[in-house]
Short mmCIF file of C-alpha atoms in Angstrom, two decimals:
data_model
loop_
_atom_site.label_atom_id
_atom_site.label_comp_id
_atom_site.label_asym_id
_atom_site.label_seq_id
_atom_site.Cartn_x
_atom_site.Cartn_y
_atom_site.Cartn_z
CA MET A 1 -40.54 34.85 47.10
CA ARG A 2 -38.02 35.83 44.46
CA ARG A 3 -37.64 32.22 43.47
CA ARG A 4 -41.36 31.81 43.01
CA LEU A 5 -41.50 34.97 40.91
CA GLU A 6 -38.67 33.72 38.72
CA GLY A 7 -40.44 30.42 38.34
CA ARG A 8 -43.59 32.12 37.09
CA ILE A 9 -41.73 34.28 34.59
CA GLY A 10 -39.80 31.22 33.52
CA SER A 11 -43.01 29.38 32.75
CA ILE A 12 -44.13 32.21 30.46
CA GLY A 13 -41.02 32.62 28.37
CA GLY A 14 -38.62 29.72 28.92
CA ALA A 15 -35.59 29.80 31.23
CA TYR A 16 -34.25 33.21 30.17
CA GLY A 17 -37.01 34.21 27.74
CA ILE A 18 -37.57 37.77 28.92
CA GLU A 19 -33.88 38.51 29.28
CA ALA A 20 -33.20 37.29 25.74
CA LEU A 21 -36.13 39.34 24.46
CA SER A 22 -34.74 42.42 26.16
CA ILE A 23 -31.37 42.10 24.43
CA ALA A 24 -32.99 41.28 21.08
CA GLY A 25 -35.17 44.39 21.49
CA LEU A 26 -32.12 46.59 22.00
CA LEU A 27 -30.48 45.16 18.88
CA VAL A 28 -33.60 45.75 16.76
CA ILE A 29 -34.01 49.35 17.98
CA TRP A 30 -30.30 49.95 17.37
CA GLN A 31 -30.52 48.60 13.82
CA ILE A 32 -33.64 50.65 12.99
CA ALA A 33 -32.15 53.81 14.53
CA ALA A 34 -28.93 53.36 12.55
CA GLN A 35 -30.84 52.84 9.32
CA ILE A 36 -32.91 55.97 9.90
CA MET A 37 -29.83 58.05 10.73
CA ASP A 38 -27.93 56.53 7.84
CA ASN A 39 -24.55 57.79 9.02
CA THR A 40 -21.86 55.18 9.64
CA LEU A 41 -19.67 57.67 11.43
CA LEU A 42 -22.34 58.73 13.91
CA LEU A 43 -23.90 55.34 14.52
CA PRO A 44 -22.83 52.19 12.69
CA SER A 45 -25.66 49.69 12.43
CA PHE A 46 -25.81 46.35 14.19
CA LEU A 47 -25.43 44.51 10.91
CA GLN A 48 -22.35 46.55 9.98
CA VAL A 49 -20.78 45.58 13.30
CA VAL A 50 -21.68 41.95 12.69
CA GLY A 51 -20.10 42.21 9.27
CA GLY A 52 -17.01 43.75 10.86
CA PHE A 53 -16.85 40.84 13.27
CA LEU A 54 -17.04 38.30 10.46
CA ARG A 55 -14.07 39.94 8.74
CA GLN A 56 -12.14 40.70 11.89
CA TRP A 57 -12.72 37.78 14.26
CA GLN A 58 -9.47 35.99 13.54
CA ALA A 59 -7.46 39.13 14.22
CA ILE A 60 -9.40 39.71 17.43
CA LEU A 61 -9.07 36.15 18.66
CA PHE A 62 -5.50 35.39 17.67
CA GLU A 63 -3.74 38.79 17.69
CA ASP A 64 -5.45 41.40 19.81
CA LEU A 65 -6.96 39.32 22.58
CA PRO A 66 -3.79 37.35 23.46
CA ILE A 67 -1.76 40.59 23.64
CA SER A 68 -4.36 42.26 25.83
CA LEU A 69 -4.59 39.22 28.08
CA ILE A 70 -0.81 39.27 28.50
CA HIS A 71 -0.99 42.93 29.57
CA PHE A 72 -3.90 42.15 31.83
CA PHE A 73 -2.32 39.20 33.59
CA ILE A 74 1.12 40.80 33.96
CA GLY A 75 -0.61 43.60 35.87
CA LEU A 76 -3.06 41.46 37.81
CA ILE A 77 -0.58 38.78 38.87
CA GLY A 78 1.99 41.43 39.72
CA GLY A 79 -0.69 43.22 41.72
CA VAL A 80 -1.59 40.09 43.67
CA MET A 81 2.07 39.31 44.34
CA VAL A 82 2.78 42.77 45.73
CA ALA A 83 -0.56 43.47 47.41
CA LEU A 84 -0.98 40.17 49.27
CA PRO A 85 2.21 40.21 51.36
CA ILE A 86 1.96 43.93 52.11
CA GLY A 87 -1.75 43.79 52.91
CA MET A 88 -1.23 40.74 55.13
CA ALA A 89 1.71 42.31 56.94
CA MET A 90 -0.23 45.54 57.46
CA GLY A 91 -3.24 43.64 58.75
CA TRP A 92 -1.27 41.49 61.16
CA PHE A 93 1.70 43.53 62.41
CA LYS A 94 1.08 46.98 63.83
CA VAL A 95 4.59 48.15 62.84
CA ALA A 96 4.06 47.13 59.22
CA ASP A 97 0.77 49.03 59.24
CA ARG A 98 2.53 52.17 60.44
CA ILE A 99 5.33 51.80 57.90
CA PHE A 100 3.18 51.13 54.84
CA ASP A 101 0.02 53.07 55.61
CA PRO A 102 1.43 56.58 54.89
CA LEU A 103 3.05 55.34 51.67
CA VAL A 104 -0.11 53.64 50.48
CA GLU A 105 -2.24 56.66 51.31
CA LEU A 106 0.12 58.90 49.34
CA LEU A 107 0.38 56.70 46.25
CA ARG A 108 -3.17 55.41 46.10
CA PRO A 109 -4.94 58.66 45.09
CA ILE A 110 -2.73 59.05 42.02
CA PRO A 111 -4.89 57.82 39.13
CA PRO A 112 -3.22 54.83 37.43
CA LEU A 113 -3.30 56.55 34.04
CA ALA A 114 -1.13 59.37 35.39
CA TRP A 115 1.67 56.81 35.47
CA ILE A 116 1.60 56.37 31.67
CA PRO A 117 4.50 58.79 30.92
CA PHE A 118 6.73 57.07 33.44
CA ALA A 119 5.64 53.65 32.25
CA ILE A 120 6.83 54.60 28.76
CA ILE A 121 10.10 56.08 30.04
CA TRP A 122 10.82 53.08 32.26
CA PHE A 123 9.63 50.20 30.10
CA GLY A 124 9.31 51.66 26.59
CA LEU A 125 6.49 50.54 24.33
CA THR A 126 6.45 47.01 25.71
CA ASP A 127 3.98 44.55 27.18
CA GLU A 128 5.53 45.27 30.57
CA SER A 129 4.72 48.93 30.17
CA ALA A 130 1.00 48.31 29.64
CA GLY A 131 1.17 45.66 32.34
CA PHE A 132 2.58 48.25 34.72
CA ILE A 133 -0.45 50.54 34.30
CA VAL A 134 -2.74 47.57 34.88
CA PHE A 135 -0.66 46.73 37.96
CA VAL A 136 -1.10 50.22 39.42
CA GLY A 137 -4.85 49.90 38.93
CA ALA A 138 -5.04 46.42 40.46
CA VAL A 139 -2.66 46.58 43.38
CA PHE A 140 -4.54 48.88 45.79
CA PRO A 141 -7.99 47.25 45.84
CA ILE A 142 -6.34 43.88 46.52
CA MET A 143 -4.08 45.35 49.19
CA ILE A 144 -6.88 47.17 50.97
CA ASN A 145 -9.24 44.22 50.92
CA THR A 146 -6.51 41.92 52.23
CA TYR A 147 -5.80 44.40 55.02
CA THR A 148 -9.49 44.77 55.86
CA GLY A 149 -9.99 41.01 55.84
CA PHE A 150 -7.13 40.53 58.29
CA ARG A 151 -8.32 43.38 60.47
CA SER A 152 -11.84 42.06 60.83
CA LEU A 153 -10.64 38.68 62.12
CA PRO A 154 -12.58 38.03 65.34
CA MET A 155 -10.40 37.51 68.41
CA ILE A 156 -12.22 34.28 69.24
CA TYR A 157 -10.68 32.48 66.24
CA VAL A 158 -7.17 33.59 67.20
CA GLU A 159 -7.70 32.47 70.79
CA SER A 160 -9.18 29.12 69.88
CA ALA A 161 -6.29 28.51 67.50
CA LYS A 162 -3.82 29.40 70.23
CA VAL A 163 -5.29 26.97 72.75
CA LEU A 164 -5.12 24.29 70.07
CA GLY A 165 -1.38 24.78 69.74
CA CYS A 166 -1.28 27.37 66.94
CA THR A 167 0.78 30.08 68.58
CA ARG A 168 3.40 31.34 66.11
CA ASP A 169 2.52 34.36 63.95
CA ARG A 170 3.36 32.39 60.83
CA ASP A 171 0.93 29.61 61.71
CA LEU A 172 -1.80 31.98 62.87
CA ILE A 173 -1.58 33.85 59.55
CA ARG A 174 -1.53 30.68 57.49
CA TYR A 175 -4.20 28.68 59.31
CA VAL A 176 -6.50 31.37 60.69
CA ALA A 177 -6.12 34.91 59.34
CA PHE A 178 -5.59 34.01 55.69
CA PRO A 179 -8.48 31.54 55.32
CA PHE A 180 -10.73 33.93 57.20
CA ALA A 181 -9.71 36.85 54.97
CA LEU A 182 -9.99 34.89 51.73
CA PRO A 183 -13.52 36.04 50.83
CA SER A 184 -12.46 39.65 51.34
CA ILE A 185 -9.28 39.09 49.31
CA ALA A 186 -11.31 37.46 46.53
CA ALA A 187 -13.68 40.43 46.50
CA GLY A 188 -10.63 42.69 46.22
CA VAL A 189 -9.30 40.71 43.28
CA ARG A 190 -12.67 40.95 41.59
CA ILE A 191 -12.80 44.72 42.01
CA ALA A 192 -9.18 44.88 40.84
CA MET A 193 -10.06 42.88 37.71
CA GLY A 194 -12.67 45.46 36.76
CA ILE A 195 -10.32 48.39 37.31
CA ALA A 196 -7.47 46.55 35.60
CA TRP A 197 -9.62 45.99 32.52
CA MET A 198 -10.36 49.72 32.30
CA CYS A 199 -6.70 50.65 32.82
CA LEU A 200 -5.68 48.14 30.17
CA VAL A 201 -7.80 49.76 27.48
CA ALA A 202 -6.69 53.26 28.43
CA ALA A 203 -3.03 52.27 28.54
CA GLU A 204 -3.20 50.61 25.13
CA MET A 205 -5.12 53.56 23.68
CA PHE A 206 -2.68 56.13 24.95
CA GLY A 207 0.21 54.55 23.20
CA VAL A 208 1.86 52.52 25.92
CA SER A 209 1.44 49.62 23.53
CA THR A 210 1.26 49.14 19.78
CA SER A 211 -1.20 46.26 19.87
CA GLY A 212 -4.10 44.89 21.84
CA LEU A 213 -7.84 45.51 21.96
CA GLY A 214 -7.52 49.04 23.33
CA PHE A 215 -4.88 49.98 20.79
CA LYS A 216 -7.14 48.76 18.00
CA ILE A 217 -9.99 51.00 19.15
CA TRP A 218 -7.75 54.04 18.78
CA HIS A 219 -6.31 52.71 15.54
CA PHE A 220 -9.72 52.26 13.90
CA TYR A 221 -10.88 55.59 15.28
CA SER A 222 -8.02 57.28 13.44
CA LEU A 223 -9.23 55.47 10.27
CA HIS A 224 -12.79 56.61 11.11
CA ARG A 225 -13.96 53.00 11.01
CA MET A 226 -16.56 53.51 13.72
CA ASP A 227 -18.18 50.15 12.99
CA LEU A 228 -14.93 48.46 14.05
CA VAL A 229 -14.52 50.79 17.02
CA LEU A 230 -17.95 49.73 18.19
CA LEU A 231 -17.12 46.10 17.49
CA TYR A 232 -14.03 46.30 19.74
CA MET A 233 -16.04 48.07 22.44
CA ILE A 234 -18.53 45.23 22.45
CA VAL A 235 -15.75 42.63 22.51
CA LEU A 236 -14.15 44.40 25.50
CA GLY A 237 -17.45 44.39 27.33
CA LEU A 238 -18.15 40.74 26.63
CA ILE A 239 -14.68 39.60 27.68
CA GLY A 240 -14.86 41.68 30.86
CA LEU A 241 -18.21 40.11 31.64
CA THR A 242 -16.91 36.61 30.91
CA MET A 243 -13.89 37.03 33.16
CA ASP A 244 -16.02 38.37 36.01
CA ARG A 245 -18.47 35.47 35.71
CA ALA A 246 -15.67 32.92 35.43
CA PHE A 247 -14.03 34.32 38.57
CA ARG A 248 -17.29 34.22 40.47
CA PHE A 249 -17.93 30.67 39.40
CA LEU A 250 -14.42 29.35 40.05
CA VAL A 251 -13.56 31.20 43.24
CA GLU A 252 -16.62 32.52 45.00
CA ASP A 253 -19.00 29.64 44.33
CA ARG A 254 -16.51 26.81 44.72
CA LEU A 255 -13.62 27.83 46.93
CA LEU A 256 -15.66 29.94 49.34
CA ARG A 257 -18.65 27.70 49.80
CA TRP A 258 -18.28 27.88 53.58
CA ARG A 259 -19.21 31.55 53.53
CA VAL A 260 -22.78 30.93 52.39
CA GLY A 261 -24.11 30.81 55.91
CA LEU A 262 -22.40 34.03 56.91
CA THR A 263 -23.89 36.13 54.17
CA GLN A 264 -27.44 34.82 54.11
CA MET B 1 0.95 16.29 93.89
CA ALA B 2 -1.90 18.24 92.42
CA LEU B 3 -2.12 18.44 88.63
CA LEU B 4 -2.82 22.14 88.52
CA GLU B 5 -1.48 24.66 91.03
CA ILE B 6 -2.81 28.21 91.09
CA VAL B 7 -0.61 30.19 93.45
CA GLY B 8 -1.35 33.73 94.63
CA VAL B 9 -2.74 34.84 91.30
CA SER B 10 -3.79 38.49 91.04
CA LYS B 11 -4.88 40.38 87.95
CA ARG B 12 -5.31 44.13 87.66
CA PHE B 13 -6.81 45.84 84.64
CA ILE B 14 -6.92 49.51 83.77
CA ALA B 15 -10.46 50.30 82.62
CA GLU B 16 -11.55 53.87 81.85
CA GLY B 17 -8.55 55.26 83.69
CA LYS B 18 -9.42 53.37 86.87
CA GLN B 19 -7.50 50.39 88.11
CA MET B 20 -9.69 47.34 88.55
CA GLU B 21 -8.74 44.31 90.55
CA ALA B 22 -10.21 41.37 88.68
CA LEU B 23 -8.49 38.76 90.83
CA LYS B 24 -6.80 39.08 94.19
CA GLU B 25 -4.44 36.43 95.49
CA VAL B 26 -6.33 33.40 94.31
CA SER B 27 -4.73 30.10 95.29
CA LEU B 28 -6.11 26.69 94.44
CA SER B 29 -4.95 23.14 93.83
CA ILE B 30 -6.80 20.93 91.39
CA ASP B 31 -6.23 17.18 91.25
CA GLU B 32 -5.96 14.92 88.26
CA ARG B 33 -9.45 13.91 87.03
CA GLU B 34 -11.20 16.43 89.24
CA PHE B 35 -14.27 18.23 87.90
CA VAL B 36 -14.21 21.77 89.27
CA CYS B 37 -16.94 24.33 88.67
CA PHE B 38 -16.42 28.06 89.21
CA ILE B 39 -19.46 30.12 90.05
CA GLY B 40 -19.98 33.68 91.18
CA PRO B 41 -21.49 37.05 90.27
CA SER B 42 -20.37 38.76 87.08
CA GLY B 43 -17.12 40.60 87.62
CA CYS B 44 -15.80 37.98 90.06
CA GLY B 45 -13.00 37.14 87.67
CA LYS B 46 -13.91 33.50 87.05
CA THR B 47 -13.46 33.83 83.30
CA THR B 48 -10.22 35.78 83.81
CA LEU B 49 -8.93 32.98 86.03
CA LEU B 50 -9.75 30.41 83.37
CA ARG B 51 -8.03 32.52 80.72
CA ILE B 52 -4.94 32.78 82.91
CA VAL B 53 -4.86 28.98 83.24
CA ALA B 54 -5.29 28.77 79.44
CA GLY B 55 -2.31 31.08 79.02
CA LEU B 56 -4.33 33.67 77.09
CA VAL B 57 -3.96 36.25 79.87
CA GLU B 58 -0.88 36.88 81.99
CA PRO B 59 -1.40 37.30 85.74
CA SER B 60 -0.18 40.56 87.29
CA SER B 61 1.37 38.48 90.05
CA GLY B 62 1.40 34.86 91.12
CA TRP B 63 1.69 31.87 88.83
CA VAL B 64 -0.03 28.75 87.57
CA SER B 65 1.69 25.44 87.02
CA LEU B 66 0.62 22.23 85.33
CA ASP B 67 2.45 19.07 86.40
CA GLY B 68 4.93 21.34 88.18
CA GLN B 69 5.71 23.25 84.97
CA PRO B 70 4.86 26.96 85.06
CA ILE B 71 2.39 28.07 82.38
CA THR B 72 3.81 30.76 80.11
CA GLY B 73 1.35 30.73 77.21
CA PRO B 74 -1.45 28.82 75.53
CA GLY B 75 -0.91 25.21 74.54
CA PRO B 76 -2.83 22.13 73.43
CA GLU B 77 -2.24 20.33 76.76
CA ARG B 78 -4.89 22.69 78.16
CA GLY B 79 -7.87 22.43 75.81
CA MET B 80 -10.46 25.17 75.95
CA VAL B 81 -14.11 25.40 75.00
CA PHE B 82 -15.44 28.93 74.71
CA GLN B 83 -18.91 30.29 75.34
CA GLU B 84 -19.08 31.85 71.89
CA TYR B 85 -19.09 29.62 68.88
CA SER B 86 -15.42 29.32 68.11
CA LEU B 87 -15.36 26.76 65.30
CA PHE B 88 -13.49 27.90 62.21
CA PRO B 89 -16.27 28.63 59.71
CA TRP B 90 -14.05 27.80 56.71
CA ARG B 91 -13.41 24.25 57.95
CA ASN B 92 -15.93 21.44 58.08
CA VAL B 93 -16.47 19.36 61.22
CA LEU B 94 -13.74 16.87 60.36
CA GLU B 95 -11.22 19.61 59.58
CA ASN B 96 -12.13 21.59 62.69
CA VAL B 97 -11.57 18.59 64.94
CA GLY B 98 -8.33 17.72 63.15
CA PHE B 99 -6.91 21.25 63.48
CA GLY B 100 -4.65 20.60 66.47
CA LEU B 101 -3.38 17.36 64.97
CA GLU B 102 -2.64 19.10 61.68
CA LEU B 103 -0.47 21.61 63.55
CA LYS B 104 1.40 18.81 65.24
CA GLY B 105 2.28 17.61 61.73
CA MET B 106 0.22 14.42 61.79
CA ASP B 107 -0.48 13.08 58.29
CA ARG B 108 -3.98 13.31 56.87
CA PRO B 109 -5.11 9.65 57.12
CA SER B 110 -4.05 9.31 60.78
CA ARG B 111 -5.55 12.60 61.82
CA GLU B 112 -8.81 11.91 60.04
CA ALA B 113 -9.05 8.48 61.66
CA LEU B 114 -8.39 9.95 65.11
CA SER B 115 -10.74 12.89 64.52
CA ARG B 116 -13.49 10.47 63.51
CA GLN B 117 -13.18 8.65 66.83
CA TYR B 118 -13.81 11.88 68.70
CA ILE B 119 -16.59 12.99 66.35
CA GLU B 120 -18.23 9.64 67.03
CA MET B 121 -17.74 10.18 70.76
CA VAL B 122 -19.84 13.36 70.59
CA GLY B 123 -22.38 11.64 68.33
CA LEU B 124 -21.84 13.63 65.14
CA GLU B 125 -20.52 10.94 62.80
CA ARG B 126 -23.21 11.79 60.23
CA PHE B 127 -22.17 15.44 60.18
CA GLU B 128 -18.41 15.31 59.62
CA GLN B 129 -18.62 17.00 56.22
CA ARG B 130 -20.88 19.83 57.42
CA PHE B 131 -19.67 23.36 57.85
CA PRO B 132 -20.30 25.15 61.17
CA HIS B 133 -23.11 27.28 59.74
CA GLU B 134 -25.00 24.07 58.99
CA LEU B 135 -24.96 22.95 62.65
CA SER B 136 -27.17 23.81 65.62
CA GLY B 137 -25.73 25.53 68.69
CA GLY B 138 -25.51 22.30 70.66
CA MET B 139 -23.79 20.52 67.78
CA LYS B 140 -21.24 23.31 67.47
CA GLN B 141 -20.32 22.95 71.11
CA ARG B 142 -20.03 19.17 70.72
CA VAL B 143 -17.56 19.74 67.90
CA ALA B 144 -15.67 22.26 70.05
CA ILE B 145 -15.41 19.65 72.82
CA ALA B 146 -14.18 17.01 70.36
CA ARG B 147 -11.70 19.51 68.91
CA ALA B 148 -10.22 20.18 72.35
CA LEU B 149 -10.16 16.52 73.46
CA VAL B 150 -8.56 15.10 70.33
CA ASN B 151 -5.27 16.73 71.42
CA GLU B 152 -5.33 14.54 74.57
CA PRO B 153 -5.09 17.56 76.90
CA ARG B 154 -4.15 17.21 80.57
CA ALA B 155 -6.99 19.54 81.48
CA ILE B 156 -9.98 20.94 79.67
CA LEU B 157 -11.13 24.49 80.40
CA MET B 158 -14.75 25.36 79.70
CA ASP B 159 -16.00 28.93 79.83
CA GLU B 160 -19.80 28.79 80.11
CA PRO B 161 -19.84 26.40 77.15
CA PHE B 162 -23.58 25.79 77.35
CA GLY B 163 -24.56 29.36 78.21
CA ALA B 164 -26.02 30.09 74.80
CA LEU B 165 -28.06 26.88 74.54
CA ASP B 166 -31.74 26.39 75.33
CA ALA B 167 -32.59 24.61 78.59
CA GLN B 168 -33.39 21.25 77.01
CA THR B 169 -30.21 21.10 74.93
CA ARG B 170 -28.26 22.31 77.92
CA ASN B 171 -29.40 19.38 80.08
CA THR B 172 -28.55 16.91 77.33
CA MET B 173 -25.12 18.45 76.90
CA GLN B 174 -24.43 18.25 80.64
CA THR B 175 -25.25 14.54 80.67
CA GLU B 176 -23.13 14.01 77.55
CA LEU B 177 -20.23 15.90 79.08
CA LEU B 178 -20.33 13.70 82.20
CA ARG B 179 -20.36 10.59 80.03
CA ILE B 180 -17.31 11.80 78.12
CA TRP B 181 -15.61 12.91 81.30
CA SER B 182 -16.10 9.56 83.04
CA ASP B 183 -14.82 7.89 79.89
CA LYS B 184 -11.76 10.08 79.32
CA ARG B 185 -11.13 11.01 82.95
CA LYS B 186 -9.80 14.45 82.15
CA THR B 187 -9.49 17.24 84.66
CA VAL B 188 -12.21 19.80 83.94
CA LEU B 189 -12.35 23.47 84.95
CA PHE B 190 -15.84 24.69 84.20
CA VAL B 191 -17.07 28.26 84.56
CA THR B 192 -20.81 28.70 84.85
CA HIS B 193 -23.54 31.12 85.92
CA SER B 194 -25.92 28.32 86.77
CA VAL B 195 -25.98 26.89 90.27
CA ASP B 196 -27.94 23.87 89.05
CA GLU B 197 -25.38 23.16 86.36
CA ALA B 198 -22.53 23.34 88.89
CA ILE B 199 -24.21 20.96 91.33
CA TYR B 200 -25.12 18.50 88.59
CA LEU B 201 -21.57 18.39 87.22
CA ALA B 202 -18.91 19.16 89.81
CA ASP B 203 -16.77 17.28 92.29
CA THR B 204 -15.81 20.65 93.68
CA ILE B 205 -17.58 23.97 93.40
CA ILE B 206 -15.52 27.13 93.87
CA ILE B 207 -17.67 30.10 94.79
CA MET B 208 -16.08 33.43 93.98
CA SER B 209 -16.81 36.94 95.15
CA ALA B 210 -16.49 40.14 93.15
CA ARG B 211 -14.39 43.31 93.42
CA PRO B 212 -11.82 42.11 94.01
CA GLY B 213 -12.34 38.61 92.64
CA ARG B 214 -11.36 35.98 95.17
CA ILE B 215 -12.39 32.56 96.39
CA LYS B 216 -15.20 32.82 98.89
CA ASP B 217 -16.12 29.21 99.50
CA ARG B 218 -15.27 25.73 98.35
CA ILE B 219 -17.83 22.94 98.38
CA GLU B 220 -17.06 19.27 97.81
CA ILE B 221 -19.98 17.31 96.39
CA ASN B 222 -19.93 13.62 97.13
CA ILE B 223 -23.33 12.72 95.73
CA PRO B 224 -22.86 9.81 93.30
CA ARG B 225 -23.63 10.45 89.61
CA PRO B 226 -25.98 10.55 87.80
CA ARG B 227 -27.43 13.07 90.20
CA VAL B 228 -31.11 13.76 90.49
CA ARG B 229 -31.51 17.49 90.01
CA THR B 230 -34.26 17.73 92.63
CA SER B 231 -33.04 15.31 95.33
CA PRO B 232 -32.89 16.55 98.97
CA GLU B 233 -29.05 16.51 99.03
CA VAL B 234 -28.90 18.57 95.83
CA ASN B 235 -31.47 20.98 97.26
CA GLY B 236 -29.41 21.33 100.44
CA ILE B 237 -26.28 22.24 98.52
CA ARG B 238 -28.21 24.62 96.29
CA ASP B 239 -29.52 26.46 99.36
CA ARG B 240 -26.01 26.81 100.71
CA ILE B 241 -24.62 28.17 97.45
CA LEU B 242 -27.52 30.55 96.94
CA GLN B 243 -27.01 31.85 100.47
CA ASP B 244 -23.32 32.36 99.71
CA LEU B 245 -24.15 34.26 96.56
CA ARG B 246 -26.88 36.30 98.25
CA SER B 247 -24.61 37.45 101.06
CA GLU B 248 -22.19 38.38 98.29
CA MET B 249 -24.80 40.70 96.77
CA GLU B 250 -25.46 42.36 100.14
CA ASP B 251 -21.77 43.07 100.82
#
């Protein structure tokens, strides 16, 4: 039904005609509104932002973005490396669950940004410091989804693995629990990426770092260059979107093809 | 000597605070290449007995031995086919069948070659790249049979493997299973609800009674295969089993 509907719309306005029109409409309204208001501080116009991009794109691409990506991946990779083993252990061994669960439940409700003072004290104004805030944001969603994935493993798969000679915990985790939990883990990483991206900007804005996309937003705000603030906001949004789509394409569509039948 | 010895096996469960006797002193010898069907009312412990032989459940008392070796846990020398669909959904047919070989450390080319032989045996050579969700119920159980047999087990344990299939597919699968069995000559322990299925397949039918689960009767079937499901001999045996089961209900 949906497919047929899409087909009909497609035949009216090309493959993504209506979607493109919708975005173009927003840009036109924005530009007109900004021209009527005529106040760069309150609302910079679309063309001003485009102009800002033309002057600023090299700095964005070669200075700010690489720094932010370093912060992002320090936190995300650190998060995966800590969350996976703990989440797997908690999901598989009852003792590990009882050891880690109270700790996780105590630490998890602390908002990641509350760690900023300690991040600065521990790491100084370094990439690691911003990475640490990103890590705190990323680690729990991955851990919890890993745990949940392991916990929802149906007994039948464990038993059929056992009668096929897979009896050690190590093998059962590697050959059965982990592949079964992978879609859940991937979903956790995707959620973590979104949270990590938010934490990254906040951490950079609040002075954990002296560079990066988030830092630049605060920097240009202090110069009252709202056109550049808006430009960086848009860049952050587009990069977040790109990373989410790339992850979905690489991991969920390719690696987890087997899951199609389970979700439809 | 018998291949499989079940000696004085009892199993007690605690369910809702009450002790339940699922099996009481069940003893049985099963020969090499014998096809044994277990039949009985629900709660007679036939599945529990099979799971004890598989090593998935420990008996409360008594023991089971294979080739004189006591069974202490699950192992690939006793292959099992479950009633539920038990294929790993993240592995395609070829990878599912090769699972046991992979664990033994066999390299990829050898295990794929061997897996293909067994996939061919169950008639699914065109489907080796399919994932379980792309297969019908009957095909899934064929893969499960291939996956158990590729490990060259001494015995194969089947827990109502065709229970979820429609009648037509079920008949086909029974015929297929007999073909494979006469080819591979494996010992089969087969749990079923269906009297017809048991008579069509078995050398020996074990009739079990419930609460506590124990062996009530043992019937040897000497009718040559392939058996005609409606022949007078088959009908005679069916009457006897149904009478056994009916008296069980009245007890």
